[in-house]
Amino acid sequence: MTPLPKFTISQLELDRLQDYEGQMVLLVQEDGRMDAVGRRTNKATKGALARFLDSKGFADLDAGKVMTLSYPTGLMARAVSVVKINRNCTQGEARSCGVELAKASVSERFVIACSKFKRISDLIEGMAMRNYDYLDQKSDATPKPFDVEVMGADALEQQAEIETKLAVLDGVFFTRDLTNAPANVLTTSHFAEQLVALKDLGLKVEVLDEPELEKLGMRTLLCVGQGSASPSKVVVMRWNGGGEEAPFALVGKGVVFDTGGISLKPAGGMEDMTMDMGGAGVVAGVMKALAQRGAKANVVGVVGLVENMPSGNAVRPGDVIKSMKGDTVEVINTDAEGRLVLADILWYTQERFAPSGMINLATLTGAIIIGLGHEMAGVFSNNDKLSNNFITAAMAEGEGAWRMPLAPAYDKMLKSRIADMKNVGTRAAGSITAGQFLQRFVKDDMPWAHLDIAGVASIASESAFAPKGATGWGVRALNRFISDHYEANGEDVPGE
């Protein structure tokens, strides 16, 4: 698995800087004023830093951006990276600055020396998030060590906060690794093994195999995987860090590869369907993050792991399947499989755990990408408070999320002549009818939100906090959502 960068927090020692051999980072005010670190560096470089700060190059540098000076005279450092930043910047600006620093890396060792900066934990968070590269499948590559020492009193004061952020980012990296992994590596069985290993962090983990799923009546989930040689599984992860309150539930779609089944997808781009387990990947990452930081909340994560393949045993268009709830579903399109997986595990989660609220995540529809692109996840909810709380948390973490409608008028698109419902409607409002379908498996009094993350789970270009590929979107937002609304006393249950 991809390791997090190593961060060490220490007292500011100016005398050590002149002999430091890695990459030095200086935080400089937008007006070019130097602190004690800058003045010492300027003296060592015989005024070179001051000349740069007086130059047009620094004047034209945007706030939050980095200029790197290689092999500066008078220092042992390989490079000095000058960061132009307002010391009263926002959390988002500090994170973005950390991203720029990671992108400006020319050394495996960094020292960030600052006499005063209240957003140092956010800068470190951005730096760590961007320093990710999936190398597990490259035979001649190993992760490069990335060792950062952060000097300064403010860093020491924020050490506990920094450690918490890094614990959450370990969950983000876990999600990215799972989502980036090819389907011949991340099979349903290997995925389950990865989750069982989280027991070492204090999570309670159980795996439900096909015979037990049959006994429970999870026929809509099982029908998706019946064409594959990989066995379908449901994995339940529980973190009991709170009191006696009911847990909050996270539910994830884990289709490790999606061919579309009998309704076969076009060949072009099908290789990207290794990311169709992104919802389950986020749930796994959040559960790891909560355990790593010792969250004082009760949370249950339930993921359905299947592979959607065509074969002589695969579910067919026109088949009618009875769900665990008891409703029957006419399968019109076997490529609308994620909602069939979620239908059973949503119902199972409510029946077994009676959670205080529930959020499911899925790379569910291409339609959400048409509507929101790759900037926002779609949020569908039956509860304004739950929806607003999540979107607020997502925006605070720089993870885009946008509320989409649900309304009874869309239900008529799911009417079936021979069953209780169809699994798809028409091309119109495709992401909304998917949400309407899922809502049928949510009890009337259950605060619930469906997050369609098809556009944000893995993208073909660099995102704000990640290189191209898996983003880990949602781990930080859901961690903050749990922290803000379920951790203090376990009583902030969303309601109208």
mmCIF file of N, CA and C in Angstrom, residues 47-115:
data_model
loop_
_atom_site.group_PDB
_atom_site.id
_atom_site.type_symbol
_atom_site.label_atom_id
_atom_site.label_comp_id
_atom_site.label_asym_id
_atom_site.label_seq_id
_atom_site.Cartn_x
_atom_site.Cartn_y
_atom_site.Cartn_z
ATOM 1 N N GLY A 47 22.603 37.936 0.630
ATOM 2 C CA GLY A 47 21.612 38.876 0.096
ATOM 3 C C GLY A 47 20.842 38.373 -1.105
ATOM 4 N N ALA A 48 21.066 37.120 -1.519
ATOM 5 C CA ALA A 48 20.383 36.605 -2.714
ATOM 6 C C ALA A 48 18.873 36.518 -2.497
ATOM 7 N N LEU A 49 18.442 36.130 -1.294
ATOM 8 C CA LEU A 49 17.011 36.026 -1.027
ATOM 9 C C LEU A 49 16.352 37.398 -1.114
ATOM 10 N N ALA A 50 16.985 38.407 -0.535
ATOM 11 C CA ALA A 50 16.421 39.761 -0.583
ATOM 12 C C ALA A 50 16.320 40.249 -2.022
ATOM 13 N N ARG A 51 17.326 39.943 -2.847
ATOM 14 C CA ARG A 51 17.273 40.371 -4.243
ATOM 15 C C ARG A 51 16.101 39.707 -4.971
ATOM 16 N N PHE A 52 15.867 38.428 -4.654
ATOM 17 C CA PHE A 52 14.729 37.759 -5.277
ATOM 18 C C PHE A 52 13.408 38.376 -4.815
ATOM 19 N N LEU A 53 13.299 38.678 -3.529
ATOM 20 C CA LEU A 53 12.045 39.232 -3.004
ATOM 21 C C LEU A 53 11.785 40.642 -3.535
ATOM 22 N N ASP A 54 12.817 41.309 -3.969
ATOM 23 C CA ASP A 54 12.655 42.640 -4.576
ATOM 24 C C ASP A 54 12.435 42.569 -6.086
ATOM 25 N N SER A 55 12.468 41.367 -6.650
ATOM 26 C CA SER A 55 12.434 41.229 -8.100
ATOM 27 C C SER A 55 11.012 41.204 -8.646
ATOM 28 N N LYS A 56 10.898 41.384 -9.958
ATOM 29 C CA LYS A 56 9.616 41.284 -10.643
ATOM 30 C C LYS A 56 9.084 39.849 -10.567
ATOM 31 N N GLY A 57 10.001 38.884 -10.534
ATOM 32 C CA GLY A 57 9.582 37.486 -10.457
ATOM 33 C C GLY A 57 8.753 37.213 -9.216
ATOM 34 N N PHE A 58 9.199 37.753 -8.069
ATOM 35 C CA PHE A 58 8.421 37.582 -6.839
ATOM 36 C C PHE A 58 7.150 38.414 -6.884
ATOM 37 N N ALA A 59 7.244 39.611 -7.412
ATOM 38 C CA ALA A 59 6.062 40.479 -7.491
ATOM 39 C C ALA A 59 4.973 39.852 -8.347
ATOM 40 N N ASP A 60 5.367 39.157 -9.416
ATOM 41 C CA ASP A 60 4.387 38.539 -10.316
ATOM 42 C C ASP A 60 3.896 37.186 -9.824
ATOM 43 N N LEU A 61 4.532 36.639 -8.803
ATOM 44 C CA LEU A 61 4.142 35.331 -8.277
ATOM 45 C C LEU A 61 2.805 35.452 -7.556
ATOM 46 N N ASP A 62 1.852 34.601 -7.922
ATOM 47 C CA ASP A 62 0.545 34.634 -7.271
ATOM 48 C C ASP A 62 0.648 34.139 -5.837
ATOM 49 N N ALA A 63 -0.242 34.651 -4.986
ATOM 50 C CA ALA A 63 -0.278 34.201 -3.599
ATOM 51 C C ALA A 63 -0.563 32.705 -3.547
ATOM 52 N N GLY A 64 0.183 32.016 -2.689
ATOM 53 C CA GLY A 64 0.011 30.568 -2.563
ATOM 54 C C GLY A 64 0.867 29.775 -3.506
ATOM 55 N N LYS A 65 1.589 30.435 -4.406
ATOM 56 C CA LYS A 65 2.452 29.746 -5.359
ATOM 57 C C LYS A 65 3.883 29.678 -4.836
ATOM 58 N N VAL A 66 4.689 28.873 -5.514
ATOM 59 C CA VAL A 66 6.033 28.556 -5.049
ATOM 60 C C VAL A 66 7.046 28.858 -6.142
ATOM 61 N N MET A 67 8.160 29.451 -5.762
ATOM 62 C CA MET A 67 9.302 29.620 -6.659
ATOM 63 C C MET A 67 10.497 28.907 -6.029
ATOM 64 N N THR A 68 11.139 28.028 -6.771
ATOM 65 C CA THR A 68 12.241 27.236 -6.235
ATOM 66 C C THR A 68 13.567 27.706 -6.803
ATOM 67 N N LEU A 69 14.504 27.988 -5.908
ATOM 68 C CA LEU A 69 15.855 28.423 -6.270
ATOM 69 C C LEU A 69 16.791 27.244 -6.034
ATOM 70 N N SER A 70 17.452 26.774 -7.078
ATOM 71 C CA SER A 70 18.271 25.567 -6.984
ATOM 72 C C SER A 70 19.695 25.883 -6.525
ATOM 73 N N TYR A 71 20.238 25.012 -5.680
ATOM 74 C CA TYR A 71 21.615 25.062 -5.211
ATOM 75 C C TYR A 71 22.049 26.482 -4.850
ATOM 76 N N PRO A 72 21.373 27.071 -3.847
ATOM 77 C CA PRO A 72 21.696 28.462 -3.481
ATOM 78 C C PRO A 72 23.096 28.585 -2.874
ATOM 79 N N THR A 73 23.807 29.627 -3.274
ATOM 80 C CA THR A 73 25.137 29.909 -2.735
ATOM 81 C C THR A 73 25.053 30.154 -1.239
ATOM 82 N N GLY A 74 25.992 29.581 -0.490
ATOM 83 C CA GLY A 74 26.061 29.810 0.947
ATOM 84 C C GLY A 74 25.282 28.805 1.767
ATOM 85 N N LEU A 75 24.521 27.919 1.121
ATOM 86 C CA LEU A 75 23.756 26.896 1.830
ATOM 87 C C LEU A 75 24.125 25.519 1.275
ATOM 88 N N MET A 76 23.947 24.497 2.109
ATOM 89 C CA MET A 76 24.148 23.124 1.656
ATOM 90 C C MET A 76 22.895 22.581 0.965
ATOM 91 N N ALA A 77 21.783 23.292 1.087
ATOM 92 C CA ALA A 77 20.510 22.807 0.561
ATOM 93 C C ALA A 77 20.553 22.613 -0.946
ATOM 94 N N ARG A 78 19.856 21.572 -1.411
ATOM 95 C CA ARG A 78 19.738 21.348 -2.846
ATOM 96 C C ARG A 78 18.878 22.433 -3.477
ATOM 97 N N ALA A 79 17.900 22.944 -2.708
ATOM 98 C CA ALA A 79 17.019 23.980 -3.237
ATOM 99 C C ALA A 79 16.358 24.713 -2.083
ATOM 100 N N VAL A 80 15.964 25.934 -2.357
ATOM 101 C CA VAL A 80 15.144 26.705 -1.434
ATOM 102 C C VAL A 80 13.850 27.061 -2.155
ATOM 103 N N SER A 81 12.736 26.630 -1.615
ATOM 104 C CA SER A 81 11.431 26.952 -2.199
ATOM 105 C C SER A 81 10.803 28.097 -1.407
ATOM 106 N N VAL A 82 10.578 29.196 -2.102
ATOM 107 C CA VAL A 82 9.978 30.378 -1.482
ATOM 108 C C VAL A 82 8.480 30.354 -1.741
ATOM 109 N N VAL A 83 7.712 30.355 -0.672
ATOM 110 C CA VAL A 83 6.248 30.317 -0.751
ATOM 111 C C VAL A 83 5.718 31.709 -0.447
ATOM 112 N N LYS A 84 4.983 32.253 -1.392
ATOM 113 C CA LYS A 84 4.379 33.568 -1.190
ATOM 114 C C LYS A 84 2.979 33.359 -0.600
ATOM 115 N N ILE A 85 2.816 33.703 0.668
ATOM 116 C CA ILE A 85 1.549 33.383 1.320
ATOM 117 C C ILE A 85 1.211 34.405 2.391
ATOM 118 N N ASN A 86 -0.053 34.729 2.469
ATOM 119 C CA ASN A 86 -0.569 35.575 3.533
ATOM 120 C C ASN A 86 -0.678 34.740 4.798
ATOM 121 N N ARG A 87 -0.031 35.179 5.845
ATOM 122 C CA ARG A 87 -0.035 34.384 7.080
ATOM 123 C C ARG A 87 -1.413 34.330 7.725
ATOM 124 N N ASN A 88 -2.354 35.137 7.249
ATOM 125 C CA ASN A 88 -3.742 35.073 7.713
ATOM 126 C C ASN A 88 -4.641 34.424 6.662
ATOM 127 N N CYS A 89 -4.063 33.544 5.862
ATOM 128 C CA CYS A 89 -4.812 32.920 4.776
ATOM 129 C C CYS A 89 -5.870 31.966 5.321
ATOM 130 N N THR A 90 -6.780 31.533 4.457
ATOM 131 C CA THR A 90 -7.831 30.598 4.836
ATOM 132 C C THR A 90 -7.286 29.176 4.877
ATOM 133 N N GLN A 91 -8.104 28.293 5.427
ATOM 134 C CA GLN A 91 -7.742 26.883 5.466
ATOM 135 C C GLN A 91 -7.527 26.330 4.062
ATOM 136 N N GLY A 92 -8.441 26.663 3.158
ATOM 137 C CA GLY A 92 -8.334 26.173 1.784
ATOM 138 C C GLY A 92 -7.094 26.696 1.088
ATOM 139 N N GLU A 93 -6.757 27.964 1.327
ATOM 140 C CA GLU A 93 -5.562 28.540 0.709
ATOM 141 C C GLU A 93 -4.293 27.867 1.222
ATOM 142 N N ALA A 94 -4.266 27.557 2.521
ATOM 143 C CA ALA A 94 -3.096 26.890 3.082
ATOM 144 C C ALA A 94 -2.953 25.481 2.519
ATOM 145 N N ARG A 95 -4.079 24.769 2.389
ATOM 146 C CA ARG A 95 -4.035 23.426 1.796
ATOM 147 C C ARG A 95 -3.500 23.488 0.362
ATOM 148 N N SER A 96 -4.039 24.437 -0.411
ATOM 149 C CA SER A 96 -3.613 24.572 -1.806
ATOM 150 C C SER A 96 -2.131 24.887 -1.898
ATOM 151 N N CYS A 97 -1.647 25.674 -0.963
ATOM 152 C CA CYS A 97 -0.217 25.993 -0.925
ATOM 153 C C CYS A 97 0.603 24.727 -0.676
ATOM 154 N N GLY A 98 0.107 23.856 0.216
ATOM 155 C CA GLY A 98 0.785 22.588 0.460
ATOM 156 C C GLY A 98 0.841 21.717 -0.779
ATOM 157 N N VAL A 99 -0.238 21.737 -1.556
ATOM 158 C CA VAL A 99 -0.258 21.005 -2.824
ATOM 159 C C VAL A 99 0.831 21.531 -3.747
ATOM 160 N N GLU A 100 0.951 22.860 -3.846
ATOM 161 C CA GLU A 100 1.978 23.462 -4.703
ATOM 162 C C GLU A 100 3.381 23.066 -4.257
ATOM 163 N N LEU A 101 3.575 22.976 -2.955
ATOM 164 C CA LEU A 101 4.889 22.561 -2.447
ATOM 165 C C LEU A 101 5.207 21.124 -2.854
ATOM 166 N N ALA A 102 4.223 20.243 -2.728
ATOM 167 C CA ALA A 102 4.450 18.847 -3.117
ATOM 168 C C ALA A 102 4.791 18.748 -4.599
ATOM 169 N N LYS A 103 4.124 19.541 -5.412
ATOM 170 C CA LYS A 103 4.383 19.521 -6.858
ATOM 171 C C LYS A 103 5.754 20.116 -7.181
ATOM 172 N N ALA A 104 6.261 20.972 -6.299
ATOM 173 C CA ALA A 104 7.562 21.610 -6.523
ATOM 174 C C ALA A 104 8.713 20.790 -5.947
ATOM 175 N N SER A 105 8.430 19.567 -5.515
ATOM 176 C CA SER A 105 9.446 18.741 -4.864
ATOM 177 C C SER A 105 10.587 18.391 -5.821
ATOM 178 N N VAL A 106 11.820 18.627 -5.376
ATOM 179 C CA VAL A 106 13.005 18.189 -6.116
ATOM 180 C C VAL A 106 13.902 17.336 -5.227
ATOM 181 N N SER A 107 13.442 17.064 -4.017
ATOM 182 C CA SER A 107 14.225 16.300 -3.055
ATOM 183 C C SER A 107 13.292 15.391 -2.269
ATOM 184 N N GLU A 108 13.852 14.342 -1.683
ATOM 185 C CA GLU A 108 13.071 13.451 -0.844
ATOM 186 C C GLU A 108 13.041 13.923 0.595
ATOM 187 N N ARG A 109 13.814 14.955 0.910
ATOM 188 C CA ARG A 109 13.851 15.494 2.272
ATOM 189 C C ARG A 109 13.530 16.985 2.233
ATOM 190 N N PHE A 110 12.627 17.394 3.103
ATOM 191 C CA PHE A 110 12.206 18.782 3.197
ATOM 192 C C PHE A 110 12.415 19.276 4.620
ATOM 193 N N VAL A 111 12.665 20.554 4.755
ATOM 194 C CA VAL A 111 12.506 21.206 6.044
ATOM 195 C C VAL A 111 11.681 22.461 5.808
ATOM 196 N N ILE A 112 10.609 22.599 6.571
ATOM 197 C CA ILE A 112 9.775 23.801 6.530
ATOM 198 C C ILE A 112 10.043 24.538 7.826
ATOM 199 N N ALA A 113 10.684 25.660 7.724
ATOM 200 C CA ALA A 113 11.059 26.430 8.901
ATOM 201 C C ALA A 113 10.246 27.720 8.929
ATOM 202 N N CYS A 114 9.459 27.910 9.959
ATOM 203 C CA CYS A 114 8.643 29.132 10.039
ATOM 204 C C CYS A 114 8.510 29.568 11.491
ATOM 205 N N SER A 115 8.717 30.823 11.711
ATOM 206 C CA SER A 115 8.626 31.342 13.074
ATOM 207 C C SER A 115 7.185 31.531 13.511
#
